[in-house]
Structure formats: C-alpha cells, structure tokens
Tab-separated table of N, CA and C in Angstrom:
chain	number	residue	atom	x	y	z
A	188	MET	N	24.918	320.897	202.831
A	188	MET	CA	26.316	320.564	202.685
A	188	MET	C	26.503	319.051	202.581
A	189	ARG	N	25.767	318.280	203.400
A	189	ARG	CA	25.916	316.825	203.373
A	189	ARG	C	25.616	316.275	201.995
A	190	TRP	N	24.567	316.787	201.372
A	190	TRP	CA	24.196	316.275	200.058
A	190	TRP	C	25.262	316.594	199.028
A	191	LYS	N	25.917	317.754	199.162
A	191	LYS	CA	26.961	318.119	198.197
A	191	LYS	C	28.143	317.165	198.322
A	192	LEU	N	28.477	316.759	199.525
A	192	LEU	CA	29.548	315.783	199.713
A	192	LEU	C	29.155	314.441	199.104
A	193	ALA	N	27.873	314.075	199.232
A	193	ALA	CA	27.386	312.844	198.611
A	193	ALA	C	27.500	312.942	197.094
A	194	LYS	N	27.211	314.091	196.556
A	194	LYS	CA	27.302	314.328	195.115
A	194	LYS	C	28.751	314.223	194.648
A	195	LEU	N	29.667	314.828	195.399
A	195	LEU	CA	31.091	314.753	195.065
A	195	LEU	C	31.602	313.319	195.096
A	196	ALA	N	30.973	312.471	195.901
A	196	ALA	CA	31.354	311.061	195.989
A	196	ALA	C	30.713	310.233	194.876
A	197	GLY	N	29.958	310.876	193.975
A	197	GLY	CA	29.391	310.181	192.829
A	197	GLY	C	27.977	309.675	193.000
A	198	ASN	N	27.281	310.111	194.034
A	198	ASN	CA	25.921	309.655	194.294
A	198	ASN	C	24.880	310.535	193.608
A	199	THR	N	23.725	309.949	193.321
A	199	THR	CA	22.564	310.708	192.888
A	199	THR	C	21.924	311.264	194.156
A	200	VAL	N	21.624	312.549	194.155
A	200	VAL	CA	21.127	313.194	195.363
A	200	VAL	C	19.686	313.651	195.168
A	201	VAL	N	18.844	313.272	196.135
A	201	VAL	CA	17.445	313.676	196.175
A	201	VAL	C	17.277	314.528	197.424
A	202	ALA	N	16.605	315.659	197.293
A	202	ALA	CA	16.372	316.524	198.452
A	202	ALA	C	14.920	316.972	198.453
A	203	THR	N	14.386	317.186	199.644
A	203	THR	CA	13.017	317.670	199.778
A	203	THR	C	13.033	319.099	200.288
A	204	CYS	N	12.004	319.828	199.924
A	204	CYS	CA	11.852	321.201	200.412
A	204	CYS	C	10.391	321.588	200.279
A	205	GLY	N	10.054	322.734	200.845
A	205	GLY	CA	8.694	323.236	200.761
A	205	GLY	C	8.656	324.587	200.070
A	206	GLY	N	8.379	324.588	198.791
A	206	GLY	CA	8.232	325.838	198.065
A	206	GLY	C	9.114	325.923	196.832
A	207	GLU	N	8.599	326.646	195.848
A	207	GLU	CA	9.267	326.774	194.553
A	207	GLU	C	10.624	327.483	194.660
A	208	GLU	N	10.706	328.505	195.499
A	208	GLU	CA	11.959	329.246	195.652
A	208	GLU	C	13.059	328.341	196.209
A	209	LYS	N	12.717	327.534	197.207
A	209	LYS	CA	13.690	326.607	197.785
A	209	LYS	C	14.065	325.524	196.778
A	210	ALA	N	13.091	325.073	195.999
A	210	ALA	CA	13.368	324.058	194.982
A	210	ALA	C	14.354	324.587	193.951
A	211	MET	N	14.166	325.836	193.522
A	211	MET	CA	15.082	326.438	192.553
A	211	MET	C	16.486	326.568	193.145
A	212	LEU	N	16.582	326.948	194.412
A	212	LEU	CA	17.879	327.062	195.076
A	212	LEU	C	18.591	325.706	195.087
A	213	LEU	N	17.876	324.651	195.459
A	213	LEU	CA	18.482	323.318	195.492
A	213	LEU	C	18.932	322.869	194.105
A	214	LYS	N	18.129	323.146	193.095
A	214	LYS	CA	18.512	322.793	191.725
A	214	LYS	C	19.758	323.559	191.312
A	215	ASP	N	19.806	324.858	191.639
A	215	ASP	CA	20.980	325.680	191.322
A	215	ASP	C	22.236	325.175	192.018
A	216	LEU	N	22.064	324.594	193.194
A	216	LEU	CA	23.199	324.073	193.946
A	216	LEU	C	23.637	322.690	193.456
A	217	GLY	N	22.823	322.052	192.588
A	217	GLY	CA	23.236	320.797	191.981
A	217	GLY	C	22.512	319.546	192.421
A	218	VAL	N	21.411	319.673	193.148
A	218	VAL	CA	20.643	318.488	193.548
A	218	VAL	C	20.047	317.845	192.295
A	219	ASP	N	20.145	316.519	192.206
A	219	ASP	CA	19.654	315.806	191.023
A	219	ASP	C	18.131	315.771	190.935
A	220	ARG	N	17.467	315.515	192.058
A	220	ARG	CA	15.994	315.450	192.068
A	220	ARG	C	15.481	316.174	193.300
A	221	VAL	N	14.783	317.255	193.064
A	221	VAL	CA	14.187	318.026	194.155
A	221	VAL	C	12.714	317.656	194.240
A	222	ILE	N	12.279	317.308	195.443
A	222	ILE	CA	10.863	317.015	195.676
A	222	ILE	C	10.293	318.144	196.527
A	223	ASP	N	9.439	318.945	195.925
A	223	ASP	CA	8.758	320.027	196.645
A	223	ASP	C	7.505	319.422	197.269
A	224	TYR	N	7.552	319.212	198.580
A	224	TYR	CA	6.438	318.521	199.250
A	224	TYR	C	5.148	319.328	199.247
A	225	LYS	N	5.201	320.576	198.826
A	225	LYS	CA	3.971	321.350	198.700
A	225	LYS	C	3.255	321.036	197.386
A	226	LYS	N	3.993	320.440	196.431
A	226	LYS	CA	3.413	320.102	195.133
A	226	LYS	C	3.377	318.604	194.859
A	227	GLU	N	4.258	317.853	195.500
A	227	GLU	CA	4.364	316.427	195.226
A	227	GLU	C	4.324	315.636	196.533
A	228	ASP	N	3.859	314.409	196.441
A	228	ASP	CA	3.842	313.519	197.586
A	228	ASP	C	5.180	312.775	197.631
A	229	ILE	N	5.959	313.004	198.668
A	229	ILE	CA	7.306	312.439	198.780
A	229	ILE	C	7.272	310.913	198.667
A	230	LYS	N	6.373	310.303	199.401
A	230	LYS	CA	6.260	308.848	199.416
A	230	LYS	C	6.030	308.300	198.010
A	231	ASN	N	5.108	308.897	197.267
A	231	ASN	CA	4.796	308.428	195.916
A	231	ASN	C	5.959	308.639	194.953
A	232	VAL	N	6.628	309.775	195.061
A	232	VAL	CA	7.769	310.058	194.183
A	232	VAL	C	8.874	309.033	194.410
A	233	LEU	N	9.191	308.778	195.674
A	233	LEU	CA	10.253	307.827	195.974
A	233	LEU	C	9.897	306.425	195.476
A	234	LYS	N	8.655	306.024	195.683
A	234	LYS	CA	8.212	304.687	195.257
A	234	LYS	C	8.272	304.554	193.734
A	235	LYS	N	7.852	305.603	193.023
A	235	LYS	CA	7.798	305.555	191.561
A	235	LYS	C	9.186	305.695	190.930
A	236	GLU	N	9.964	306.663	191.396
A	236	GLU	CA	11.243	306.968	190.750
A	236	GLU	C	12.417	306.141	191.280
A	237	PHE	N	12.262	305.555	192.447
A	237	PHE	CA	13.321	304.741	193.051
A	237	PHE	C	12.709	303.432	193.556
A	238	PRO	N	12.203	302.602	192.628
A	238	PRO	CA	11.462	301.401	193.031
A	238	PRO	C	12.292	300.395	193.849
A	239	LYS	N	13.602	300.411	193.695
A	239	LYS	CA	14.459	299.515	194.484
A	239	LYS	C	14.875	300.153	195.805
A	240	GLY	N	14.458	301.390	196.012
A	240	GLY	CA	14.787	302.096	197.240
A	240	GLY	C	16.020	302.960	197.091
A	241	VAL	N	16.324	303.697	198.141
A	241	VAL	CA	17.499	304.576	198.173
A	241	VAL	C	18.508	303.999	199.161
A	242	ASP	N	19.771	304.261	198.898
A	242	ASP	CA	20.838	303.644	199.683
A	242	ASP	C	21.109	304.332	201.014
A	243	ILE	N	20.992	305.640	201.051
A	243	ILE	CA	21.265	306.356	202.298
A	243	ILE	C	20.357	307.566	202.404
A	244	VAL	N	19.887	307.818	203.621
A	244	VAL	CA	19.025	308.968	203.885
A	244	VAL	C	19.551	309.691	205.111
A	245	TYR	N	19.677	311.010	204.994
A	245	TYR	CA	19.943	311.870	206.152
A	245	TYR	C	18.606	312.480	206.514
A	246	GLU	N	18.106	312.158	207.686
A	246	GLU	CA	16.743	312.529	208.065
A	246	GLU	C	16.783	313.446	209.277
A	247	SER	N	16.149	314.603	209.145
A	247	SER	CA	16.179	315.585	210.232
A	247	SER	C	14.801	316.037	210.691
A	248	VAL	N	13.745	315.483	210.112
A	248	VAL	CA	12.394	315.947	210.412
A	248	VAL	C	11.736	315.099	211.499
A	249	GLY	N	11.897	313.776	211.415
A	249	GLY	CA	11.261	312.891	212.391
A	249	GLY	C	9.800	312.649	212.073
A	250	GLY	N	9.123	311.960	212.982
A	250	GLY	CA	7.696	311.708	212.827
A	250	GLY	C	7.363	310.959	211.558
A	251	ASP	N	6.396	311.452	210.813
A	251	ASP	CA	5.951	310.801	209.581
A	251	ASP	C	7.060	310.730	208.536
A	252	MET	N	7.920	311.753	208.511
A	252	MET	CA	9.018	311.752	207.534
A	252	MET	C	9.994	310.611	207.817
A	253	PHE	N	10.233	310.317	209.092
A	253	PHE	CA	11.079	309.172	209.439
A	253	PHE	C	10.483	307.896	208.844
A	254	ASP	N	9.184	307.717	208.993
A	254	ASP	CA	8.509	306.531	208.456
A	254	ASP	C	8.663	306.451	206.936
A	255	ILE	N	8.460	307.566	206.260
A	255	ILE	CA	8.592	307.597	204.792
A	255	ILE	C	10.014	307.204	204.387
A	256	CYS	N	10.996	307.774	205.073
A	256	CYS	CA	12.398	307.493	204.739
A	256	CYS	C	12.755	306.039	205.014
A	257	LEU	N	12.321	305.531	206.145
A	257	LEU	CA	12.603	304.138	206.484
A	257	LEU	C	12.004	303.204	205.432
A	258	ASN	N	10.778	303.479	205.024
A	258	ASN	CA	10.106	302.636	204.035
A	258	ASN	C	10.709	302.783	202.639
A	259	ALA	N	11.451	303.860	202.389
A	259	ALA	CA	12.060	304.091	201.077
A	259	ALA	C	13.470	303.519	200.977
A	260	LEU	N	13.994	302.963	202.064
A	260	LEU	CA	15.350	302.422	202.031
A	260	LEU	C	15.441	301.159	201.193
A	261	ALA	N	16.558	301.030	200.488
A	261	ALA	CA	16.854	299.826	199.720
A	261	ALA	C	17.385	298.739	200.654
A	262	VAL	N	17.530	297.557	200.119
A	262	VAL	CA	18.217	296.495	200.849
A	262	VAL	C	19.625	297.006	201.170
A	263	TYR	N	20.075	296.807	202.375
A	263	TYR	CA	21.352	297.311	202.912
A	263	TYR	C	21.367	298.828	203.097
A	264	GLY	N	20.232	299.478	202.961
A	264	GLY	CA	20.168	300.934	203.090
A	264	GLY	C	20.493	301.408	204.498
A	265	LYS	N	20.936	302.654	204.571
A	265	LYS	CA	21.285	303.275	205.849
A	265	LYS	C	20.489	304.558	206.032
A	266	LEU	N	19.895	304.703	207.197
A	266	LEU	CA	19.162	305.910	207.549
A	266	LEU	C	19.911	306.558	208.714
A	267	VAL	N	20.383	307.789	208.508
A	267	VAL	CA	21.119	308.506	209.542
A	267	VAL	C	20.207	309.614	210.067
A	268	VAL	N	19.870	309.514	211.336
A	268	VAL	CA	18.987	310.493	211.975
A	268	VAL	C	19.859	311.625	212.513
A	269	ILE	N	19.629	312.830	211.978
A	269	ILE	CA	20.413	313.986	212.406
A	269	ILE	C	19.547	315.021	213.124
A	270	GLY	N	18.308	314.683	213.356
A	270	GLY	CA	17.397	315.579	214.057
A	270	GLY	C	15.987	315.058	213.963
A	271	MET	N	15.083	315.786	214.575
A	271	MET	CA	13.657	315.440	214.520
A	271	MET	C	12.851	316.702	214.809
A	272	ILE	N	13.054	317.682	213.947
A	272	ILE	CA	12.488	319.011	214.176
A	272	ILE	C	10.972	318.981	214.364
A	273	SER	N	10.289	318.062	213.702
A	273	SER	CA	8.828	318.017	213.848
A	273	SER	C	8.421	317.644	215.265
A	274	GLN	N	9.305	316.998	215.996
A	274	GLN	CA	8.981	316.564	217.347
A	274	GLN	C	9.498	317.527	218.419
A	275	TYR	N	10.251	318.558	218.016
A	275	TYR	CA	10.735	319.551	218.983
A	275	TYR	C	9.676	320.611	219.262
A	276	GLN	N	8.765	320.763	218.330
A	276	GLN	CA	7.821	321.863	218.391
A	276	GLN	C	6.577	321.483	219.187
A	277	GLY	N	5.869	322.494	219.610
A	277	GLY	CA	4.630	322.272	220.340
A	277	GLY	C	4.756	322.741	221.776
A	278	GLU	N	3.645	322.904	222.411
A	278	GLU	CA	3.645	323.473	223.757
A	278	GLU	C	4.245	322.556	224.809
A	279	HIS	N	4.327	321.262	224.531
A	279	HIS	CA	4.874	320.320	225.507
A	279	HIS	C	6.308	319.909	225.185
A	280	GLY	N	6.933	320.547	224.191
A	280	GLY	CA	8.310	320.227	223.849
A	280	GLY	C	8.434	318.900	223.130
A	281	TRP	N	9.591	318.266	223.260
A	281	TRP	CA	9.890	317.036	222.530
A	281	TRP	C	8.999	315.897	222.981
A	282	LYS	N	8.430	315.213	222.004
A	282	LYS	CA	7.581	314.060	222.293
A	282	LYS	C	8.139	312.854	221.546
A	283	PRO	N	8.618	311.853	222.284
A	283	PRO	CA	9.101	310.640	221.613
A	283	PRO	C	7.955	309.873	220.958
A	284	ARG	N	8.275	309.156	219.881
A	284	ARG	CA	7.274	308.335	219.196
A	284	ARG	C	7.620	306.875	219.360
A	285	ASN	N	6.631	306.048	219.223
A	285	ASN	CA	6.815	304.609	219.297
A	285	ASN	C	6.823	304.070	217.870
A	286	TYR	N	7.944	303.492	217.457
A	286	TYR	CA	8.068	302.962	216.102
A	286	TYR	C	7.866	301.446	216.127
A	287	THR	N	6.627	301.039	216.134
A	287	THR	CA	6.263	299.628	216.172
A	287	THR	C	6.760	298.932	214.907
A	288	GLY	N	7.385	297.789	215.091
A	288	GLY	CA	7.843	296.997	213.952
A	288	GLY	C	9.174	297.437	213.375
A	289	LEU	N	9.856	298.353	214.033
A	289	LEU	CA	11.119	298.875	213.510
A	289	LEU	C	12.149	297.756	213.315
A	290	CYS	N	12.332	296.919	214.310
A	290	CYS	CA	13.323	295.835	214.218
A	290	CYS	C	13.015	294.887	213.061
A	291	GLU	N	11.759	294.567	212.878
A	291	GLU	CA	11.371	293.661	211.807
A	291	GLU	C	11.676	294.265	210.432
A	292	LYS	N	11.396	295.564	210.281
A	292	LYS	CA	11.680	296.238	209.015
A	292	LYS	C	13.177	296.240	208.724
A	293	LEU	N	13.975	296.557	209.736
A	293	LEU	CA	15.423	296.618	209.554
A	293	LEU	C	15.985	295.244	209.203
A	294	LEU	N	15.542	294.239	209.921
A	294	LEU	CA	16.045	292.890	209.703
A	294	LEU	C	15.676	292.374	208.313
A	295	ALA	N	14.469	292.630	207.873
A	295	ALA	CA	13.989	292.103	206.595
A	295	ALA	C	14.845	292.555	205.412
A	296	LYS	N	15.454	293.733	205.504
A	296	LYS	CA	16.254	294.252	204.391
A	296	LYS	C	17.709	294.527	204.785
A	297	SER	N	18.152	294.004	205.922
A	297	SER	CA	19.532	294.228	206.398
A	297	SER	C	19.879	295.718	206.399
A	298	GLN	N	18.969	296.530	206.903
A	298	GLN	CA	19.152	297.980	206.921
A	298	GLN	C	19.766	298.432	208.248
A	299	THR	N	20.230	299.673	208.245
A	299	THR	CA	20.841	300.260	209.429
A	299	THR	C	20.214	301.619	209.708
A	300	VAL	N	19.917	301.884	210.971
A	300	VAL	CA	19.507	303.216	211.405
A	300	VAL	C	20.520	303.658	212.438
A	301	ALA	N	21.073	304.853	212.249
A	301	ALA	CA	22.071	305.372	213.183
A	301	ALA	C	21.734	306.816	213.524
A	302	GLY	N	22.086	307.204	214.722
A	302	GLY	CA	21.936	308.593	215.126
A	302	GLY	C	23.260	309.317	214.968
A	303	PHE	N	23.202	310.586	214.635
A	303	PHE	CA	24.404	311.413	214.512
A	303	PHE	C	24.128	312.738	215.196
A	304	PHE	N	24.736	312.937	216.350
A	304	PHE	CA	24.583	314.187	217.103
A	304	PHE	C	25.931	314.893	217.072
A	305	LEU	N	25.990	316.001	216.372
A	305	LEU	CA	27.242	316.682	216.032
A	305	LEU	C	28.162	316.940	217.220
A	306	VAL	N	27.611	317.328	218.358
A	306	VAL	CA	28.480	317.686	219.485
A	306	VAL	C	29.331	316.497	219.953
A	307	GLN	N	28.890	315.283	219.686
A	307	GLN	CA	29.667	314.119	220.096
A	307	GLN	C	30.847	313.840	219.169
A	308	TYR	N	30.975	314.653	218.125
A	308	TYR	CA	32.087	314.536	217.185
A	308	TYR	C	32.951	315.796	217.189
A	309	ALA	N	32.895	316.550	218.268
A	309	ALA	CA	33.626	317.816	218.355
A	309	ALA	C	35.127	317.636	218.122
A	310	HIS	N	35.668	316.510	218.519
A	310	HIS	CA	37.099	316.254	218.346
A	310	HIS	C	37.505	316.156	216.866
A	311	LEU	N	36.553	316.007	215.972
A	311	LEU	CA	36.832	315.906	214.539
A	311	LEU	C	36.523	317.187	213.766
A	312	TRP	N	35.939	318.169	214.438
A	312	TRP	CA	35.477	319.370	213.747
A	312	TRP	C	36.568	320.048	212.937
A	313	GLN	N	37.688	320.340	213.558
A	313	GLN	CA	38.724	321.128	212.881
A	313	GLN	C	39.243	320.422	211.630
A	314	GLU	N	39.495	319.135	211.743
A	314	GLU	CA	39.980	318.364	210.598
A	314	GLU	C	38.999	318.440	209.430
A	315	HIS	N	37.727	318.230	209.719
A	315	HIS	CA	36.727	318.223	208.654
A	315	HIS	C	36.377	319.627	208.179
A	316	LEU	N	36.441	320.593	209.057
A	316	LEU	CA	36.240	321.981	208.647
A	316	LEU	C	37.324	322.396	207.656
A	317	ASN	N	38.550	321.980	207.919
A	317	ASN	CA	39.650	322.268	206.993
A	317	ASN	C	39.401	321.630	205.632
A	318	ARG	N	38.914	320.391	205.620
A	318	ARG	CA	38.601	319.711	204.354
A	318	ARG	C	37.484	320.429	203.604
A	319	LEU	N	36.442	320.826	204.340
A	319	LEU	CA	35.329	321.544	203.714
A	319	LEU	C	35.785	322.874	203.137
A	320	PHE	N	36.606	323.597	203.884
A	320	PHE	CA	37.103	324.882	203.395
A	320	PHE	C	37.947	324.683	202.139
A	321	HIS	N	38.740	323.624	202.123
A	321	HIS	CA	39.556	323.331	200.944
A	321	HIS	C	38.652	323.074	199.733
A	322	LEU	N	37.620	322.247	199.898
A	322	LEU	CA	36.680	321.985	198.799
A	322	LEU	C	35.981	323.274	198.353
A	323	PHE	N	35.613	324.107	199.325
A	323	PHE	CA	34.968	325.388	199.008
A	323	PHE	C	35.922	326.278	198.211
A	324	SER	N	37.186	326.354	198.643
A	324	SER	CA	38.163	327.215	197.965
A	324	SER	C	38.452	326.734	196.547
A	325	LEU	N	38.282	325.433	196.289
A	325	LEU	CA	38.458	324.892	194.941
A	325	LEU	C	37.206	325.075	194.078
A	326	GLY	N	36.130	325.583	194.675
A	326	GLY	CA	34.878	325.769	193.946
A	326	GLY	C	34.044	324.505	193.835
A	327	LYS	N	34.393	323.481	194.614
A	327	LYS	CA	33.653	322.224	194.555
A	327	LYS	C	32.452	322.211	195.482
A	328	LEU	N	32.380	323.137	196.412
A	328	LEU	CA	31.239	323.267	197.320
A	328	LEU	C	30.655	324.653	197.174
A	329	LYS	N	29.340	324.723	197.009
A	329	LYS	CA	28.633	325.995	197.036
A	329	LYS	C	27.872	326.057	198.347
A	330	VAL	N	27.788	327.232	198.911
A	330	VAL	CA	27.058	327.409	200.160
A	330	VAL	C	26.017	328.501	199.953
A	331	ALA	N	24.795	328.226	200.353
A	331	ALA	CA	23.734	329.223	200.289
A	331	ALA	C	23.463	329.721	201.704
A	332	VAL	N	23.533	331.013	201.880
A	332	VAL	CA	23.278	331.633	203.178
A	332	VAL	C	21.958	332.385	203.085
A	333	ASP	N	21.074	332.132	204.029
A	333	ASP	CA	19.782	332.810	204.051
A	333	ASP	C	20.018	334.322	204.177
A	334	PRO	N	19.281	335.126	203.432
A	334	PRO	CA	19.491	336.576	203.493
A	334	PRO	C	19.077	337.229	204.816
A	335	LYS	N	18.231	336.571	205.583
A	335	LYS	CA	17.797	337.149	206.858
A	335	LYS	C	18.926	336.989	207.872
A	336	GLN	N	19.302	338.090	208.505
A	336	GLN	CA	20.414	338.064	209.455
A	336	GLN	C	19.930	338.057	210.897
A	337	PHE	N	20.651	337.324	211.707
A	337	PHE	CA	20.424	337.281	213.141
A	337	PHE	C	21.772	337.552	213.797
A	338	LEU	N	21.862	338.654	214.493
A	338	LEU	CA	23.139	339.053	215.078
A	338	LEU	C	23.051	339.061	216.595
A	339	GLY	N	24.046	338.499	217.231
A	339	GLY	CA	24.118	338.537	218.683
A	339	GLY	C	23.390	337.393	219.349
A	340	LEU	N	23.813	337.119	220.556
A	340	LEU	CA	23.245	336.025	221.335
A	340	LEU	C	21.757	336.224	221.606
A	341	HIS	N	21.337	337.470	221.736
A	341	HIS	CA	19.926	337.750	222.024
A	341	HIS	C	18.990	337.356	220.877
A	342	SER	N	19.525	337.136	219.681
A	342	SER	CA	18.671	336.798	218.535
A	342	SER	C	18.594	335.298	218.265
A	343	VAL	N	19.224	334.473	219.108
A	343	VAL	CA	19.222	333.025	218.891
A	343	VAL	C	17.799	332.467	218.877
A	344	ALA	N	16.979	332.870	219.831
A	344	ALA	CA	15.597	332.361	219.883
A	344	ALA	C	14.833	332.735	218.613
A	345	ASP	N	15.040	333.944	218.111
A	345	ASP	CA	14.374	334.359	216.874
A	345	ASP	C	14.863	333.529	215.689
A	346	ALA	N	16.152	333.226	215.654
A	346	ALA	CA	16.709	332.421	214.563
A	346	ALA	C	16.130	331.008	214.587
A	347	VAL	N	16.007	330.431	215.771
A	347	VAL	CA	15.436	329.089	215.887
A	347	VAL	C	13.973	329.106	215.457
A	348	GLU	N	13.243	330.115	215.878
A	348	GLU	CA	11.838	330.235	215.468
A	348	GLU	C	11.728	330.389	213.953
A	349	TYR	N	12.648	331.141	213.365
A	349	TYR	CA	12.682	331.322	211.908
A	349	TYR	C	12.923	329.980	211.217
A	350	LEU	N	13.840	329.180	211.737
A	350	LEU	CA	14.077	327.846	211.168
A	350	LEU	C	12.825	326.981	211.257
A	351	HIS	N	12.147	327.005	212.384
A	351	HIS	CA	10.931	326.217	212.576
A	351	HIS	C	9.795	326.690	211.668
A	352	SER	N	9.828	327.951	211.247
A	352	SER	CA	8.758	328.494	210.419
A	352	SER	C	8.766	327.920	209.003
A	353	GLY	N	9.905	327.370	208.596
A	353	GLY	CA	10.011	326.841	207.234
A	353	GLY	C	10.305	327.909	206.200
A	354	LYS	N	10.574	329.129	206.614
A	354	LYS	CA	10.822	330.216	205.675
A	354	LYS	C	12.276	330.320	205.240
A	355	SER	N	13.174	329.657	205.945
A	355	SER	CA	14.597	329.788	205.626
A	355	SER	C	14.933	329.105	204.312
A	356	ALA	N	15.910	329.671	203.631
A	356	ALA	CA	16.444	329.096	202.384
A	356	ALA	C	17.948	329.263	202.445
A	357	GLY	N	18.644	328.222	202.823
A	357	GLY	CA	20.097	328.305	203.014
A	357	GLY	C	20.409	328.297	204.502
A	358	LYS	N	21.684	328.448	204.787
A	358	LYS	CA	22.143	328.406	206.185
A	358	LYS	C	21.715	329.665	206.923
A	359	VAL	N	21.184	329.491	208.112
A	359	VAL	CA	20.772	330.624	208.964
A	359	VAL	C	21.879	330.852	209.961
C-alpha cells in the first residue's frame, strides 16, 4: 500500500520480492521496477539502475537489507524503518545489530533514518483509513489479499509463521 501511495504522488517505485509469482503480482499492481532477489542481486541492480541513489526507502527486513538500503540512498535520501523481520526470527528472538559508521554515512550525504511504529500513530488511523478507502473506492488503489485464510485469534501464530515463511503474496 505504501508504494502505491508513492506512485500516486508521482514517484518511480522499486519493490523487492522473492519469486516469480510475487514479481508478477507487483507488476500487475503497478510497481515500476520489481527486483526478484531470487534471480537478481538487489545491491547490484540498485547501483546500476539508480547510480545517483534512491530518494526514499521503506525498509522492513533489517540486517543486511538495511545496509543495502542505506548504501543505496541518494544525497538527502530518507530511510524509514518499519520493521526488521530478519531479526525477529531465530531461537533467541530479536537480536539488535551494531551499525558501525552509521553517523558518518548519514552526515556525508545529509541523509535521514527514521523509525515508524504504527501503534504510535493510532490517533491518526481513522483519518488516514478514510482517505485510503476513498482512493480505493475511486479505483486508484488496488489491494492484493493472500488467498490463504487465517480465521480467529487462535490462528494468529500460524499467520505470523506464514508471513515469516516468505510464502505470502498480498495482505495476510
């Protein structure tokens, strides 16, 4: 959804995914450049196709992907961290990483890194939900819903595991 709003604002949108089926879904939804990380190296694609860097990145994977995104930012670029799914997994739970040289990288290109945790914006949900619904009703937003259904509170753990598996395509 975030990328579609960026597209409506006139931006070129690049999205990553793992697998041909997901790549086709993103293309059908209107993404300008889909990078299937199972077939292409994200770092190399960004360096080759966007040599001046990208202006804004919404990053939800963390770890190595955070590094790739940070290094792909343009001068004045903004990186918005909306998650770090790669660091939630594992038998020991969330593991913080040490990003050596982060301040130097940001300063050198006047870049910004910000965190966005949705629950801290709960007071804005209704207003923005109304705007999104309006765009959807006008046909300006398409939404893809994963065909696998999870019903009831007892299935939340299964839904989260499904998301972590990388098999989802669309909203779960």
